[in-house]
mmCIF file of C-alpha atoms and ligand atoms in Angstrom:
data_model
loop_
_atom_site.group_PDB
_atom_site.id
_atom_site.type_symbol
_atom_site.label_atom_id
_atom_site.label_comp_id
_atom_site.label_asym_id
_atom_site.label_seq_id
_atom_site.Cartn_x
_atom_site.Cartn_y
_atom_site.Cartn_z
ATOM 1 C CA UNK A 1 138.130 112.243 56.020
ATOM 2 C CA UNK A 2 136.975 110.937 52.641
ATOM 3 C CA UNK A 3 136.101 107.254 52.769
ATOM 4 C CA UNK A 4 135.856 107.082 56.564
ATOM 5 C CA UNK A 5 132.666 105.325 57.671
ATOM 6 C CA UNK A 6 132.371 107.219 60.942
ATOM 7 C CA UNK A 7 133.034 110.592 59.265
ATOM 8 C CA UNK A 8 130.079 109.743 57.010
ATOM 9 C CA UNK A 9 127.932 109.081 60.095
ATOM 10 C CA UNK A 10 129.068 112.435 61.544
ATOM 11 C CA UNK A 11 128.067 114.110 58.284
ATOM 12 C CA UNK A 12 124.723 112.230 58.345
ATOM 13 C CA UNK A 13 125.503 110.604 54.991
ATOM 14 C CA UNK A 14 124.993 107.184 56.614
ATOM 15 C CA UNK A 15 122.130 106.688 59.091
ATOM 16 C CA UNK A 16 122.706 105.745 62.718
ATOM 17 C CA UNK A 17 120.627 105.653 65.874
ATOM 18 C CA UNK A 18 122.116 108.742 67.491
ATOM 19 C CA UNK A 19 121.793 108.989 71.273
ATOM 20 C CA UNK A 20 123.978 112.036 71.985
ATOM 21 C CA UNK A 21 125.494 114.916 70.049
ATOM 22 C CA UNK A 22 127.330 118.093 70.919
ATOM 23 C CA UNK A 23 129.806 120.283 69.029
ATOM 24 C CA UNK A 24 132.725 117.864 69.513
ATOM 25 C CA UNK A 25 131.182 114.417 69.893
ATOM 26 C CA UNK A 26 128.595 112.086 68.373
ATOM 27 C CA UNK A 27 127.300 108.883 70.003
ATOM 28 C CA UNK A 28 125.185 106.189 68.379
ATOM 29 C CA UNK A 29 124.128 102.581 68.841
ATOM 30 C CA UNK A 30 126.611 99.958 67.647
ATOM 31 C CA UNK A 31 125.209 98.031 64.671
ATOM 32 C CA UNK A 32 126.379 94.710 66.202
ATOM 33 C CA UNK A 33 125.651 95.155 69.908
ATOM 34 C CA UNK A 34 127.668 93.023 72.350
ATOM 35 C CA UNK A 35 125.601 94.006 75.378
ATOM 36 C CA UNK A 36 122.093 95.350 76.090
ATOM 37 C CA UNK A 37 123.649 98.820 75.984
ATOM 38 C CA UNK A 38 126.359 99.222 73.340
ATOM 39 C CA UNK A 39 127.011 102.783 72.240
ATOM 40 C CA UNK A 40 129.900 104.143 70.190
ATOM 41 C CA UNK A 41 131.154 107.576 71.246
ATOM 42 C CA UNK A 42 133.243 109.250 68.567
ATOM 43 C CA UNK A 43 134.895 112.628 68.035
ATOM 44 C CA UNK A 44 133.534 114.628 65.111
ATOM 45 C CA UNK A 45 137.150 115.297 64.127
ATOM 46 C CA UNK A 46 138.818 112.409 62.321
ATOM 47 C CA UNK A 47 141.490 110.835 64.545
ATOM 48 C CA UNK A 48 142.527 107.379 63.232
ATOM 49 C CA UNK A 49 143.755 105.682 66.419
ATOM 50 C CA UNK A 50 144.568 106.452 70.046
ATOM 51 C CA UNK A 51 148.220 106.589 68.910
ATOM 52 C CA UNK A 52 147.317 109.767 67.008
ATOM 53 C CA UNK A 53 145.879 111.589 70.033
ATOM 54 C CA UNK A 54 147.902 114.639 71.114
ATOM 55 C CA UNK A 55 147.567 117.392 73.659
ATOM 56 C CA UNK A 56 145.606 119.378 71.075
ATOM 57 C CA UNK A 57 142.809 116.823 71.446
ATOM 58 C CA UNK A 58 142.436 117.404 75.181
ATOM 59 C CA UNK A 59 138.987 119.021 74.897
ATOM 60 C CA UNK A 60 137.741 116.310 72.515
ATOM 61 C CA UNK A 61 138.847 113.463 74.784
ATOM 62 C CA UNK A 62 137.269 115.175 77.779
ATOM 63 C CA UNK A 63 134.057 115.609 75.786
ATOM 64 C CA UNK A 64 134.019 111.872 74.993
ATOM 65 C CA UNK A 65 134.190 111.012 78.703
ATOM 66 C CA UNK A 66 131.552 113.615 79.529
ATOM 67 C CA UNK A 67 129.296 112.043 76.887
ATOM 68 C CA UNK A 68 129.908 108.587 78.382
ATOM 69 C CA UNK A 69 128.802 109.828 81.795
ATOM 70 C CA UNK A 70 125.647 111.419 80.406
ATOM 71 C CA UNK A 71 124.704 108.368 78.312
ATOM 72 C CA UNK A 72 125.360 105.908 81.159
ATOM 73 C CA UNK A 73 123.070 107.946 83.374
ATOM 74 C CA UNK A 74 120.380 108.163 80.689
ATOM 75 C CA UNK A 75 120.566 104.390 80.115
ATOM 76 C CA UNK A 76 120.346 103.750 83.876
ATOM 77 C CA UNK A 77 123.640 101.848 84.043
ATOM 78 C CA UNK A 78 125.796 104.476 85.790
ATOM 79 C CA UNK A 79 125.319 102.903 89.218
ATOM 80 C CA UNK A 80 125.442 99.182 88.289
ATOM 81 C CA UNK A 81 128.489 99.741 86.102
ATOM 82 C CA UNK A 82 129.632 99.812 82.526
ATOM 83 C CA UNK A 83 132.770 99.360 80.480
ATOM 84 C CA UNK A 84 134.546 101.842 78.193
ATOM 85 C CA UNK A 85 136.768 100.278 75.520
ATOM 86 C CA UNK A 86 139.027 101.846 72.887
ATOM 87 C CA UNK A 87 140.383 99.122 70.609
ATOM 88 C CA UNK A 88 143.645 100.258 69.033
ATOM 89 C CA UNK A 89 145.112 98.643 65.920
ATOM 90 C CA UNK A 90 144.996 95.046 64.775
ATOM 91 C CA UNK A 91 145.744 92.952 67.867
ATOM 92 C CA UNK A 92 143.025 94.767 69.779
ATOM 93 C CA UNK A 93 140.571 94.259 66.925
ATOM 94 C CA UNK A 94 140.142 97.846 65.739
ATOM 95 C CA UNK A 95 138.152 97.646 62.515
ATOM 96 C CA UNK A 96 137.157 101.293 61.976
ATOM 97 C CA UNK A 97 140.061 103.713 61.934
ATOM 98 C CA UNK A 98 138.319 106.714 63.466
ATOM 99 C CA UNK A 99 138.655 106.507 67.229
ATOM 100 C CA UNK A 100 135.563 105.313 69.033
ATOM 101 C CA UNK A 101 134.858 104.566 72.650
ATOM 102 C CA UNK A 102 132.612 101.529 73.127
ATOM 103 C CA UNK A 103 130.231 102.069 76.051
ATOM 104 C CA UNK A 104 129.020 98.609 77.098
ATOM 105 C CA UNK A 105 126.595 97.832 79.874
ATOM 106 C CA UNK A 106 123.367 96.255 81.007
ATOM 107 C CA UNK A 107 124.958 92.890 81.835
ATOM 108 C CA UNK A 108 127.790 91.496 83.938
ATOM 109 C CA UNK A 109 131.194 92.033 82.303
ATOM 110 C CA UNK A 110 133.825 89.306 82.566
ATOM 111 C CA UNK A 111 137.531 89.970 83.094
ATOM 112 C CA UNK A 112 139.921 89.449 81.398
ATOM 113 C CA UNK A 113 138.199 90.363 78.131
ATOM 114 C CA UNK A 114 138.569 88.028 75.176
HETATM 115 P P1 DGP B 1 136.140 98.217 66.577
HETATM 116 O O1 DGP B 1 136.165 96.752 66.302
HETATM 117 O O2 DGP B 1 136.647 98.553 67.978
HETATM 118 O O3 DGP B 1 136.833 99.018 65.500
HETATM 119 O O4 DGP B 1 134.603 98.613 66.572
HETATM 120 C C1 DGP B 1 133.912 99.033 65.439
HETATM 121 C C2 DGP B 1 132.463 98.932 65.756
HETATM 122 O O5 DGP B 1 131.734 99.667 64.786
HETATM 123 C C3 DGP B 1 131.905 97.512 65.733
HETATM 124 O O6 DGP B 1 131.460 97.140 67.036
HETATM 125 C C4 DGP B 1 130.738 97.572 64.773
HETATM 126 C C5 DGP B 1 130.504 99.056 64.581
HETATM 127 N N1 DGP B 1 130.067 99.433 63.261
HETATM 128 C C6 DGP B 1 130.683 99.120 62.089
HETATM 129 N N2 DGP B 1 130.015 99.659 61.062
HETATM 130 C C7 DGP B 1 128.956 100.340 61.593
HETATM 131 C C8 DGP B 1 127.901 101.120 61.024
HETATM 132 O O7 DGP B 1 127.799 101.323 59.806
HETATM 133 N N3 DGP B 1 127.011 101.647 61.891
HETATM 134 C C9 DGP B 1 127.098 101.462 63.239
HETATM 135 N N4 DGP B 1 126.152 102.026 63.997
HETATM 136 N N5 DGP B 1 128.085 100.744 63.811
HETATM 137 C C10 DGP B 1 129.002 100.188 62.995
#
């Protein structure tokens, strides 16, 4: 989508430290990391929020979770644990309106989140 920051990263118009890519998904380091491991996993297709996900996105959503598993293993945090977060709309703090799964790990995670 024109003007979407994450679409520009998908199209390699904006640089990012990419850690995983397949035909459906791209994953890259968050520019403002909140944990020793902080990766954003995004679909290549533009989907603004989780509210816009439909059954047609089944394969994309599955691919995002598969990517999370692979990255967690590669970063050696699969066993200790990690957190997957999808902020949706304003009260959750979504700032980029192209869905993205935060993969956070490498430190203890408190609950409830802030
Ligand atoms: P959220 O607040 O859930 O919408 O998360 C958006 C995240 O995107 C936030 O943690 C910072 C990250 N981010 C914003 N702009 C860029 C960028 O240009 N490059 C990268 N790598 N991450 C970005």
